[in-house]
XYZ file of C-alpha atoms in Angstrom:
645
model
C 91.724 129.604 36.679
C 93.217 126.627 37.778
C 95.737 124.770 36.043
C 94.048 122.062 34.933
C 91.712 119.107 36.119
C 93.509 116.200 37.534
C 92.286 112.877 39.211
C 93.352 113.007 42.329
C 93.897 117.126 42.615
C 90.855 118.003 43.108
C 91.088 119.532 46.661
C 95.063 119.869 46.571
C 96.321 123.791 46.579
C 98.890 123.039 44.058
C 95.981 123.479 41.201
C 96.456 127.064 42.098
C 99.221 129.409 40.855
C 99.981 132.807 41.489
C 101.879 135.779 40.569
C 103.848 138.216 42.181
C 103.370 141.941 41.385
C 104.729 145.449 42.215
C 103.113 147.869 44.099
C 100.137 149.259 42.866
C 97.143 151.620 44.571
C 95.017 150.157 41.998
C 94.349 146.667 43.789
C 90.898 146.100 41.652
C 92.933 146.773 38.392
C 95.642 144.802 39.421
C 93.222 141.829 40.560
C 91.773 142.318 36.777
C 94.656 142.342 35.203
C 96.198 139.474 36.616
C 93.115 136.970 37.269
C 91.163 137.480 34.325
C 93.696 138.994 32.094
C 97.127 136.495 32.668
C 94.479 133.620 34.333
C 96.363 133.727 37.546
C 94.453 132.391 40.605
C 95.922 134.864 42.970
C 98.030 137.765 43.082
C 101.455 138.058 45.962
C 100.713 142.393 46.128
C 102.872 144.772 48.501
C 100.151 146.032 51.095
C 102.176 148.593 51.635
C 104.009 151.888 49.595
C 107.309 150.702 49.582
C 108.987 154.203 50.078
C 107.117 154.286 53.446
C 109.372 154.516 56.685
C 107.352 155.248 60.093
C 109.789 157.412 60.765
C 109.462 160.264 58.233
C 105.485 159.930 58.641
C 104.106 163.339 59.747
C 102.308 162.820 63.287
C 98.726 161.837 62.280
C 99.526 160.863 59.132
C 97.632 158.205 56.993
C 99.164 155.312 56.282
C 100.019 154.664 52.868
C 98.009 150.967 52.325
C 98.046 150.382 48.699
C 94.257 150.542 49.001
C 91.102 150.723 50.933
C 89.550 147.551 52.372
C 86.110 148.609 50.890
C 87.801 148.562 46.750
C 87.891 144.898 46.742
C 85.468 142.240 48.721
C 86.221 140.212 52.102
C 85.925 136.962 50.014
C 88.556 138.794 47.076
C 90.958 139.565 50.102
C 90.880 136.228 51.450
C 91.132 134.062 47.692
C 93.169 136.044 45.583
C 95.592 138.056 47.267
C 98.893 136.902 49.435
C 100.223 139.772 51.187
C 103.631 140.695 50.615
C 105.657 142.597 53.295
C 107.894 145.476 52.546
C 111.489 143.770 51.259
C 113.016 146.801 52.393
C 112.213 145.271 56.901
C 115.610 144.481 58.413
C 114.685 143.956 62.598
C 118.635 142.425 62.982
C 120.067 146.036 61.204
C 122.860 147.434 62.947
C 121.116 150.978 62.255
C 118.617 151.205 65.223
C 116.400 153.931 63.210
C 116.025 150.781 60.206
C 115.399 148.660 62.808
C 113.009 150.387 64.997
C 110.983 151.312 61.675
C 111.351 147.697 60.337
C 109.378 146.401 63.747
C 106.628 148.909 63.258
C 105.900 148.301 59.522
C 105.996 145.095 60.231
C 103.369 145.186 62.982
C 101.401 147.630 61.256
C 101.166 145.455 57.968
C 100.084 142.546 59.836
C 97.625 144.185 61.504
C 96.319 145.356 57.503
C 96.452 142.018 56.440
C 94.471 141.053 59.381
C 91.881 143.718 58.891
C 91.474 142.493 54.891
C 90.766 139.245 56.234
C 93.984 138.467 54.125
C 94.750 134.356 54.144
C 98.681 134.698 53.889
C 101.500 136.885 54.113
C 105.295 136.797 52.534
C 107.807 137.338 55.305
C 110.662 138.901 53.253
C 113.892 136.660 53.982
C 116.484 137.296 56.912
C 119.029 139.821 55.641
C 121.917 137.615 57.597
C 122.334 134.406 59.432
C 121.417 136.434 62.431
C 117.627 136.812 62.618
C 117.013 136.569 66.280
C 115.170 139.811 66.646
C 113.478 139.279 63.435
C 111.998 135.916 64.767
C 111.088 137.514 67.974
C 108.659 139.670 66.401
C 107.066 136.966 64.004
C 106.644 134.643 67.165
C 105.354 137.743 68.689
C 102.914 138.244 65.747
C 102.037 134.510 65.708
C 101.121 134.276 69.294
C 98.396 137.025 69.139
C 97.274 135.882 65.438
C 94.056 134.562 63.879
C 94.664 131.804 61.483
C 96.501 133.632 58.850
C 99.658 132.144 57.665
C 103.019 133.629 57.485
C 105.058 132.620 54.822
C 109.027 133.103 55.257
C 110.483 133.836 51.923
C 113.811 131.494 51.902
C 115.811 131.019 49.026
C 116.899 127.251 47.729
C 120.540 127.502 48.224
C 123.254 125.413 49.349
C 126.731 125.632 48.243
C 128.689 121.962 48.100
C 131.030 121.935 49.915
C 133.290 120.994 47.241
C 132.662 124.716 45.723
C 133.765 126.444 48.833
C 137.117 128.311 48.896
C 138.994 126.753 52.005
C 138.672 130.199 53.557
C 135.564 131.390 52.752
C 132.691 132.508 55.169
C 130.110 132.813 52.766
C 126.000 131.610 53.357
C 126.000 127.982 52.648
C 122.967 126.450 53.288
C 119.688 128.425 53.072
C 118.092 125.370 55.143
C 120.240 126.706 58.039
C 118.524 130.019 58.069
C 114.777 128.408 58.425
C 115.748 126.186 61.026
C 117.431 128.499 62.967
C 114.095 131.063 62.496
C 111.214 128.280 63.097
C 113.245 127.452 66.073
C 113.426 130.709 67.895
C 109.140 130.411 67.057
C 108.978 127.431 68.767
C 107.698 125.338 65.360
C 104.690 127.499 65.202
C 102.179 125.823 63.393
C 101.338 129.174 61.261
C 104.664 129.767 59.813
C 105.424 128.048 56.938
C 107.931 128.652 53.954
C 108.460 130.509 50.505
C 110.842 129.078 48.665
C 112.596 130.754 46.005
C 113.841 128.774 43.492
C 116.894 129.917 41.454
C 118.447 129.025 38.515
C 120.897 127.264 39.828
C 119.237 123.815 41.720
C 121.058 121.974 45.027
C 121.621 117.954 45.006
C 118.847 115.961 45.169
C 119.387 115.072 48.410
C 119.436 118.370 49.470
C 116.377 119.235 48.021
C 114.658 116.267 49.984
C 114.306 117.634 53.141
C 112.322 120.415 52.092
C 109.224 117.825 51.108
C 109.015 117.015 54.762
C 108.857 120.673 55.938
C 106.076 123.449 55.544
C 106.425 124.838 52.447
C 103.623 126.695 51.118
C 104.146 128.232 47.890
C 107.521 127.858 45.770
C 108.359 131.724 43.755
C 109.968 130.478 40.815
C 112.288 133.821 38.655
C 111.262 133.835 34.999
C 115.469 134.055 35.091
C 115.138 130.686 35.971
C 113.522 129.267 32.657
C 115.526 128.199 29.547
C 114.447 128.698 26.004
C 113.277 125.857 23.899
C 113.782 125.835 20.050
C 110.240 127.603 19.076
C 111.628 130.544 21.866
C 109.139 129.928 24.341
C 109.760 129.319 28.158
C 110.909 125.762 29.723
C 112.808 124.703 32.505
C 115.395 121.870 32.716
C 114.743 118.496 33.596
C 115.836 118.683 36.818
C 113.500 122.058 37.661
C 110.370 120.011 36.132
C 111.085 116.914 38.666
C 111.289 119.670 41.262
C 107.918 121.451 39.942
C 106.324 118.111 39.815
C 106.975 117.618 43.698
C 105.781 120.789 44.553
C 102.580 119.748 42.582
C 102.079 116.149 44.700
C 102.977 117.954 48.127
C 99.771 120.341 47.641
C 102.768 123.596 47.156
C 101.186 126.129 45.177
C 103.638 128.008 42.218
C 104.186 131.637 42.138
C 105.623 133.469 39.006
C 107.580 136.096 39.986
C 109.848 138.999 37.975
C 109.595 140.459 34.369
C 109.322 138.793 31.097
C 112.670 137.372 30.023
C 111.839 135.483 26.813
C 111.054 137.347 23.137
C 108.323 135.857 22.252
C 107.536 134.885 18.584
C 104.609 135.520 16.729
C 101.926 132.908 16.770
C 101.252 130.914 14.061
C 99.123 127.990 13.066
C 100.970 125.162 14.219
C 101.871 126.453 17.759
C 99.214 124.100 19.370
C 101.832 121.672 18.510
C 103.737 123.023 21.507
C 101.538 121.414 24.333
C 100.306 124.271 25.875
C 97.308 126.628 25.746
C 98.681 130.245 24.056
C 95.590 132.328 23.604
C 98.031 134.524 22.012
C 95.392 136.549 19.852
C 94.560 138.354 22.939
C 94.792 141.986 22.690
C 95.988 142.640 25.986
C 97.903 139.556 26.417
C 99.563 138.756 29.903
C 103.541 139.165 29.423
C 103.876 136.320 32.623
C 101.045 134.399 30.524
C 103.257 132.269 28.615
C 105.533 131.129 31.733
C 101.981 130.023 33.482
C 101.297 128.482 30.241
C 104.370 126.099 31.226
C 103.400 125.303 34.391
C 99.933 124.276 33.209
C 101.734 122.189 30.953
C 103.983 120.763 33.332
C 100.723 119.929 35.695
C 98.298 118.975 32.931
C 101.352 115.741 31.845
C 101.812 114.071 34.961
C 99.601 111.304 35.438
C 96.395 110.753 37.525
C 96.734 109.151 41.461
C 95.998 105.482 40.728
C 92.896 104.157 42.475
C 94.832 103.078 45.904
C 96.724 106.439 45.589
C 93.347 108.278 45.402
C 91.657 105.836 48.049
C 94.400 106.537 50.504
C 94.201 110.702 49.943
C 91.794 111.425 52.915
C 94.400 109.382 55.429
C 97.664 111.552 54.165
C 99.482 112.856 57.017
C 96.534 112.052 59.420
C 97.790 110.224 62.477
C 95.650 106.815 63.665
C 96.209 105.136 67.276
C 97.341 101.673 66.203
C 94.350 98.770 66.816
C 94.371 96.655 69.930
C 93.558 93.528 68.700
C 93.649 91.003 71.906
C 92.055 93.852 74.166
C 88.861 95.285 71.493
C 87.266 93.425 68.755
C 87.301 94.821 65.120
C 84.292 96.595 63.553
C 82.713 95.204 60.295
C 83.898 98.636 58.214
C 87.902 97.235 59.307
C 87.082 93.662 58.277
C 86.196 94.719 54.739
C 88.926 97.201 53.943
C 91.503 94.490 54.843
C 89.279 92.203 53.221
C 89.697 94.346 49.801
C 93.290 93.899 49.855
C 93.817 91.433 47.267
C 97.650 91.592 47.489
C 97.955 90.211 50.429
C 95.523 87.263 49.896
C 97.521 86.281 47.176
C 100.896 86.255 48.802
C 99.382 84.194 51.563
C 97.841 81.641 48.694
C 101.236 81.652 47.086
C 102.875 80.693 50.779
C 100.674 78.376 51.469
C 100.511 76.367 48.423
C 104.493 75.958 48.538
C 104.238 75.148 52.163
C 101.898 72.029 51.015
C 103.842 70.945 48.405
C 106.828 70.592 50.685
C 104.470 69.182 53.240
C 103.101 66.767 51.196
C 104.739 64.863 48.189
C 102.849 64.316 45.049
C 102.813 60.147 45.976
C 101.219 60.971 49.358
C 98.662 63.781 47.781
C 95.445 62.174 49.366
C 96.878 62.297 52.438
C 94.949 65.142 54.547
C 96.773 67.963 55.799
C 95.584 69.704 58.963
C 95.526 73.516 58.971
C 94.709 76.151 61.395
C 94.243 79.825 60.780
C 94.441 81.144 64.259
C 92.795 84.963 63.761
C 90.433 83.600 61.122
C 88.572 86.949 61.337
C 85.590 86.651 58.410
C 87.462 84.066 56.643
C 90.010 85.645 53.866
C 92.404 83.105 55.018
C 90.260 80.312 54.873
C 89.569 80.944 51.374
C 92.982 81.751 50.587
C 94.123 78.176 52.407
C 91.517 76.433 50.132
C 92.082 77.978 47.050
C 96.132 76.562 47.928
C 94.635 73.310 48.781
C 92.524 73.833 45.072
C 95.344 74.536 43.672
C 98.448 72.213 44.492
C 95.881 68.963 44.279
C 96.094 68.494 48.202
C 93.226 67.871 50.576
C 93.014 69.702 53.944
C 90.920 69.611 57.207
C 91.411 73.766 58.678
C 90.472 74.452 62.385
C 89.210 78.476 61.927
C 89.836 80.120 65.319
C 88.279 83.241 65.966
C 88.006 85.193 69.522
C 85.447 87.896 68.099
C 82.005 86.352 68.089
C 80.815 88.977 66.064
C 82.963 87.829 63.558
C 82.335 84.042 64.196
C 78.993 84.755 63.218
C 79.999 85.697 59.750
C 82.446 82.825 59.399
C 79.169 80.260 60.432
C 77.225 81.858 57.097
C 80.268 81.952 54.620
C 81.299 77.868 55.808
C 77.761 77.353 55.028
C 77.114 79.892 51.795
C 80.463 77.818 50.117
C 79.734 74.484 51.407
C 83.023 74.039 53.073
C 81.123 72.656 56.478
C 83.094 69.018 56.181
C 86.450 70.979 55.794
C 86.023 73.892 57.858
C 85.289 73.750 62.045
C 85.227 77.189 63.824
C 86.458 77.777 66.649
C 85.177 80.601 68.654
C 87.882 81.049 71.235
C 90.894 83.106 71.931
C 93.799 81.053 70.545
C 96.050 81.125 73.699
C 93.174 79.160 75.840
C 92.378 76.809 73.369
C 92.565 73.211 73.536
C 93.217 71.574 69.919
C 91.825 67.804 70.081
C 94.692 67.226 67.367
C 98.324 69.039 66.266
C 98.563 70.999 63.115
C 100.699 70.553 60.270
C 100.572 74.400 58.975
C 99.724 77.281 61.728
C 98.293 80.649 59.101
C 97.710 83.884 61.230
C 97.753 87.351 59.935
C 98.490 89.394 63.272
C 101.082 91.940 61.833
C 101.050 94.942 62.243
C 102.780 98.136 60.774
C 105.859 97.492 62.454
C 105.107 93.845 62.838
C 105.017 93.012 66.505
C 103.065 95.837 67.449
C 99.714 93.825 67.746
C 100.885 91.316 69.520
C 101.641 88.867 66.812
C 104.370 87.437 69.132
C 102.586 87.124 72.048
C 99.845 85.322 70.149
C 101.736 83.062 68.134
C 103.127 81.902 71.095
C 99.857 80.956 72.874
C 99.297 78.620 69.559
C 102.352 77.091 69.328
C 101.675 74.358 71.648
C 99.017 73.193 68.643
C 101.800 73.075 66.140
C 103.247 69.536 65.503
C 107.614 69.646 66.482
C 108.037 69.716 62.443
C 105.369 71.938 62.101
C 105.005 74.942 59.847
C 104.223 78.554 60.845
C 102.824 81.221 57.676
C 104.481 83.741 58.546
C 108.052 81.540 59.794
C 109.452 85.261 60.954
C 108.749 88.932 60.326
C 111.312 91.751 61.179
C 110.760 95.570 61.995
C 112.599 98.883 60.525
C 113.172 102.147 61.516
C 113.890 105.615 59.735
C 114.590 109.237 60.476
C 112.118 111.457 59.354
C 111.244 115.159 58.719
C 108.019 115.456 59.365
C 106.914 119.140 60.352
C 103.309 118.458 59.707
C 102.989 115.484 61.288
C 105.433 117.448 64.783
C 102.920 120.368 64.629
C 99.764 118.073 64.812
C 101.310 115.564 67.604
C 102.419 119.409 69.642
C 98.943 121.183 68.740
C 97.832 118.645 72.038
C 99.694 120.120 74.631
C 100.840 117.148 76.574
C 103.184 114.655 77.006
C 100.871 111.310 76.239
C 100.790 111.870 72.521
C 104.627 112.572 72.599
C 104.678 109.328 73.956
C 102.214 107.548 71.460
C 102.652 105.500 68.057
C 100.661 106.284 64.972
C 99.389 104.272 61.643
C 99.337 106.962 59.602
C 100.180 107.570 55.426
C 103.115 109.292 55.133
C 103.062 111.962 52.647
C 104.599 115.323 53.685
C 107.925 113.918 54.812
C 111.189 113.344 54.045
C 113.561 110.043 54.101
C 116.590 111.370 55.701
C 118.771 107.538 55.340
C 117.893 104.365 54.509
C 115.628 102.473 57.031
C 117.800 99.812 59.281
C 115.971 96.312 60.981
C 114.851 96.701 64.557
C 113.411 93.909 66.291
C 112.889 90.322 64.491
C 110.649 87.373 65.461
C 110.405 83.838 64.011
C 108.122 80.852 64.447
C 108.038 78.446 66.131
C 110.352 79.772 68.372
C 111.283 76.271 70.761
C 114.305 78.261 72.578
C 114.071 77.327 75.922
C 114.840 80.986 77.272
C 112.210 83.018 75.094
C 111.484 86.318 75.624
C 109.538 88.500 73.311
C 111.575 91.297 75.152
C 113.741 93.343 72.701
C 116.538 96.121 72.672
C 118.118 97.545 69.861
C 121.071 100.317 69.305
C 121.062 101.849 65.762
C 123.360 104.308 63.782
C 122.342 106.471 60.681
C 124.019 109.099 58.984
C 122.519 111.206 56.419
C 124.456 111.403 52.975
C 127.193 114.274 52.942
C 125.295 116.645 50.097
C 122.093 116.389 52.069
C 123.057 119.186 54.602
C 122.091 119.250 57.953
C 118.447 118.187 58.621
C 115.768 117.873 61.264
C 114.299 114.391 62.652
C 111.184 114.833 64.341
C 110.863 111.285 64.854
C 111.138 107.665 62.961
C 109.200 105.622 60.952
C 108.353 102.122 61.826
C 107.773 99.294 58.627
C 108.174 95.717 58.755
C 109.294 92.993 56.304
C 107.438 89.088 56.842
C 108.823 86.037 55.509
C 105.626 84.324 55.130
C 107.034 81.119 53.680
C 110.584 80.558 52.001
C 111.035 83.627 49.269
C 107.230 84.774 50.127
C 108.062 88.032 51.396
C 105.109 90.598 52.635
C 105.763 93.793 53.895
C 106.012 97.729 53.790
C 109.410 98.554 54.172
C 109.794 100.878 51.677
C 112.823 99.795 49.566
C 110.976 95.705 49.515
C 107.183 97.101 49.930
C 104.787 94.393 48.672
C 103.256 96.250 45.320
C 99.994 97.397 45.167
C 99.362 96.629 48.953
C 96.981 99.220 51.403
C 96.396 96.747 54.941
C 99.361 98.441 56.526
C 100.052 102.368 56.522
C 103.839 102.867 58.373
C 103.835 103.634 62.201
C 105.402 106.948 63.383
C 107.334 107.130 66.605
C 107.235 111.474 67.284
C 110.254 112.727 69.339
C 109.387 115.396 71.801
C 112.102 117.845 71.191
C 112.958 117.525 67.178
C 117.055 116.696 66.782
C 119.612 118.706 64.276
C 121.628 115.968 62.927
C 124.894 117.547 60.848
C 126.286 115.286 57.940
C 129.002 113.563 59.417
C 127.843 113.313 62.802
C 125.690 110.052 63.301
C 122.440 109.563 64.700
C 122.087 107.211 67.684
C 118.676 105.852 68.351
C 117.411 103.565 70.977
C 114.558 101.144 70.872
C 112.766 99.042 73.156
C 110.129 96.384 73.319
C 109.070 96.119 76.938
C 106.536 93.284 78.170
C 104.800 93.406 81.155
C 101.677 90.661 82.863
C 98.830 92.548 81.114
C 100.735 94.970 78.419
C 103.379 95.059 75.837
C 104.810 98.794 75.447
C 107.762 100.170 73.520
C 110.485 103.022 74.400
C 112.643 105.198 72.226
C 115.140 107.756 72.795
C 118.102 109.819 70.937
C 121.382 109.464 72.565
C 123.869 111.282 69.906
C 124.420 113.715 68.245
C 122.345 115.099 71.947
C 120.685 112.943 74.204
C 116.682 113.091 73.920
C 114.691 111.741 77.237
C 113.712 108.732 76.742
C 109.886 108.170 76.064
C 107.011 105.978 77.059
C 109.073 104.901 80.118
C 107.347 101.913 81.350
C 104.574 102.161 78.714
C 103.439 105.605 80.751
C 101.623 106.898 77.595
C 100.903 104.130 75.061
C 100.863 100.238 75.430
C 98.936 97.399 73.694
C 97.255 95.299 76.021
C 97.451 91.554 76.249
């Protein structure tokens, strides 16, 4: 049974936990025992007798499957049992009988598991850092597969270096072996990760980059848990942060190995303990107690706040950015930006300031003239008036809108509120309009989620000519940010296309399964007015990361994009991640894929660079890796992806 009921975990695979057995020719007993019995959700059984070798099998012989298909049925194959493949498999042996018997089990036991309809499989781990023959098979397997997934049992290790004798050639980094493996299968979208988890935990850097690969299920040792004073299981703090991860990256827990703990008696007071016991059973689980914890564990963290649980179905799923000056937005886009009451208020709080430094309290009657350029349905106008409501001053706001759609709306909501002698609409694009009069304050909300990537700049610019020399702009500047990534999921899903164009693309999407390899570092940054008498909106940037030394090496499959807007003085907006605007949902980050995914090596930095390319009817960006190996360098001359003007 599932672990518990959670808002916000209703659909995720973490709700799920498992166990992992010994062989047994029983399966329906076993599925018993272990699902309604220990209330496991799914059992990790050997499919095979693990004394078999192909090449002591008597010609003809049968196979020794731990059971017929026909004992258990196709929808009990596929739920509740993982395959596990023989431990024993070594295809990089030395001994060419081992290995010649490893590649046929191996076959043959995918080929089972394909037959049982079988969801999953557990890879046992490389024997040595060498696994090229190993991987050649798997790819091999994965090419010709269905949709079952193979997981690759790894285990969490990696030695500081600080613990290393000087001379030793020992396995430091278990992260080494999977990269080197999903590698030589070409990322294959199928193979995913096992990860054991010892007693013994890495830094927390280190740990990190596994959130951004695919890990499937996490096999946590009952060696692993600690005692706690009534003698039941618990793990350390450090393990529970880990657990609790695994449970918001949709990573399901397996319990794995034999009972390690005495446990006491019950009594009456043992509900005290914060986890279900059931304990008067007669046939009692003996892993029941350590899925007890994890219950536990999953049952105390807290529910996905409303935003968090809003923004579930976008997780991970990549969005072409909007083009604002070249389509108009639908009525369904209006309102969710519309619902963002964060960002209204920031803008109220700018402009109020803005209009007491405009306007002194001895001059309050005098009118101010606004103009929200990209007035949309009118959040700004309301925002500008509440300001105006607010600070005691009086304004007369031009609302400019290019949609007519939109304009439409504006007309009824001037008219519901009674602002028609404050309020004229304009229905024009804001670059071809003539103002009869200069403005005082300029209000547009054109960012995007790396700030100039819909044409904010470009726009602004058209207006400026309507701003008076002393004029103010809301926002005065906004800049843009950049950050490595690990991303596997979102790598697979940009590759699963097959082409070079969505290589070459940008996405909006909400980043979940990833990992933050270094801080984020400012791009490109844009201020208005802007009355330089050279302007470009042209842009090039070099940038340098380097991951933290205890992270180990990692993979980037590409950058995030954020931006950070100044909207007035110390009113900041944005999403950059360590300044994000609280409680904020208009902007998801942007994600800039590389085609070819770069090892970076702590120690050896990370060149990156970025440009912002304008042309007579488009504005495009580039990107490319230069160190620690040069990357080509994508959406040359906006190829692929550009936002029109």
């Amino acid at each position: 049974m599932p672990l518990g009921e959670k808002a916000g975990f209703e659909k995720s695979q973490s709700r799920y936990c498992g166990v992992e057995a010994e062989f047994n020719d029983d399966m329906p007993q076993l599925l018993n025992f272990n699902l309604s019995t220990g209330s496991f959700d799914f059992v990790v059984a050997p499919l095979m007798n693990p004394s078999y070798r192909p090449s002591l099998l008597e010609k003809d012989g049968v196979l020794p499957f731990a059971a017929s298909d026909l004992v258990l049925s196709p929808s009990q194959w596929s739920s509740h049992v993982v395959g596990k493949l023989s431990s024993w498999i070594d295809l990089d042996s030395e001994d060419e009988a081992l290995r010649m018997d490893s590649e046929t089990t191996l076959k043959q036991e995918i080929a089972w598991a394909n037959h049982l309809s079988v969801q999953a499989c557990i890879l046992p781990p490389p024997k040595g850092a060498s696994c090229a023959n190993y991987a050649r098979c798997v790819n091999q397997i994965l090419q010709g597969s269905n949709n079952m997934q193979l997981w690759l049992r790894i285990p969490l290790v990696k030695t500081d270096d600080d613990d290393m004798d000087a001379n030793s050639t020992s396995f430091i980094d278990s992260w080494e072996l999977w990269n080197s493996f999903r590698l030589l299968c070409e990322h294959h979208s199928q193979l995913s990760i096992a990860l054991d988890i010892l007693s013994s935990l890495p830094s927390l850097n280190s740990l990190g980059r596994w959130f951004g690969e695919t890990v499937a299920a996490a096999i946590i040792n009952t060696d692993s848990f600690l005692t706690n004073g009534r003698g039941y299981p618990c793990l350390s703090k450090r393990h529970q942060k880990l657990i609790t991860g695994f449970f918001n990256h949709s990573i399901q827990i397996v319990i794995s190995g034999k009972p390690a703990h005495s446990i006491p008696r019950p009594s009456s007071d043992l509900a005290a303990n914060n986890f279900d016991n059931n304990s008067e059973s007669p046939q009692r689980h003996p892993l029941r107690p350590y899925l007890d914890y994890v219950g536990f564990l999953f049952q105390r963290m807290d529910p996905l706040p409303e935003q968090e649980r809003f923004e579930l179905g976008y997780r991970d799923f990549l969005q072409s950015p909007l083009q604002p000056l070249m389509d108009n937005l639908e009525a369904q886009t209006y309102e969710t930006f519309e619902r963002d009451s964060m960002k209204y208020i920031q803008y109220q709080r700018a402009i109020s300031k803005a209009l007491l430094d405009r306007v002194p309290d001895d001059k309050a009657s005098a009118t101010t003239v606004l103009m929200v350029v990209g007035a949309g349905r009118g959040p700004l106008v309301r925002a500008s008036l509440q300001a105006a409501e607010e600070t005691g001053r009086k304004l007369k706001i031009y609302a400019v809108e290019k949609n007519p759609n939109a304009v439409v709306t504006l007309h009824s909501l001037v008219k519901l509120e009674g602002w028609e002698d404050i309020v004229t609409i304009i229905s024009c694009d804001m670059r071809f309009w003539d103002a009869p009069e200069k403005a005082d304050i300029v209000v547009s909300e054109l960012l995007g989620s790396f700030g100039d990537n819909e044409l904010s700049p470009e726009c602004l610019d058209g207006a400026q000519r309507f701003l008076k020399q002393d004029g103010i702009s809301i926002p005065s500047s906004y800049t843009s940010f950049i950050q490595p990534l690990t991303a596997a999921k979102l790598y697979n899903d940009v590759k699963s296309h097959k082409d070079l164009a969505h290589f070459e693309t940008a996405y909006v999407v909400k980043l979940h399964n990833i990992a933050r390899l270094t801080p984020s570092q400012p791009v490109f940054t844009f201020t208005h007015p802007d009355y330089s008498t050279k302007k470009s909106n042209q842009r090039y940037k070099r940038l340098q990361f380097e991951i933290p030394s205890d992270t180990g090496s990692a993979t980037v499959h590409g950058f995030a994009g954020y931006f950070d807007a100044e909207l007035y003085k110390d009113v900041h907006l944005g999403i950059e991640p360590s300044m994000a605007t609280p409680n904020m949902f208009s902007w998801f980050a942007i994600f800039f894929p590389l085609r070819t995914p770069v090892c970076i090596k702590p120690g050896s930095p990370l060149e990156v660079h970025f440009w912002r390319c304008c042309g007579s009817s488009k504005v495009w960006y580039e990107w490319c890796v230069a160190s620690p190996n040069s990357s080509s360098i994508h959406n040359s001359n906006g190829r692929s992806y550009w936002v029109g003007l």
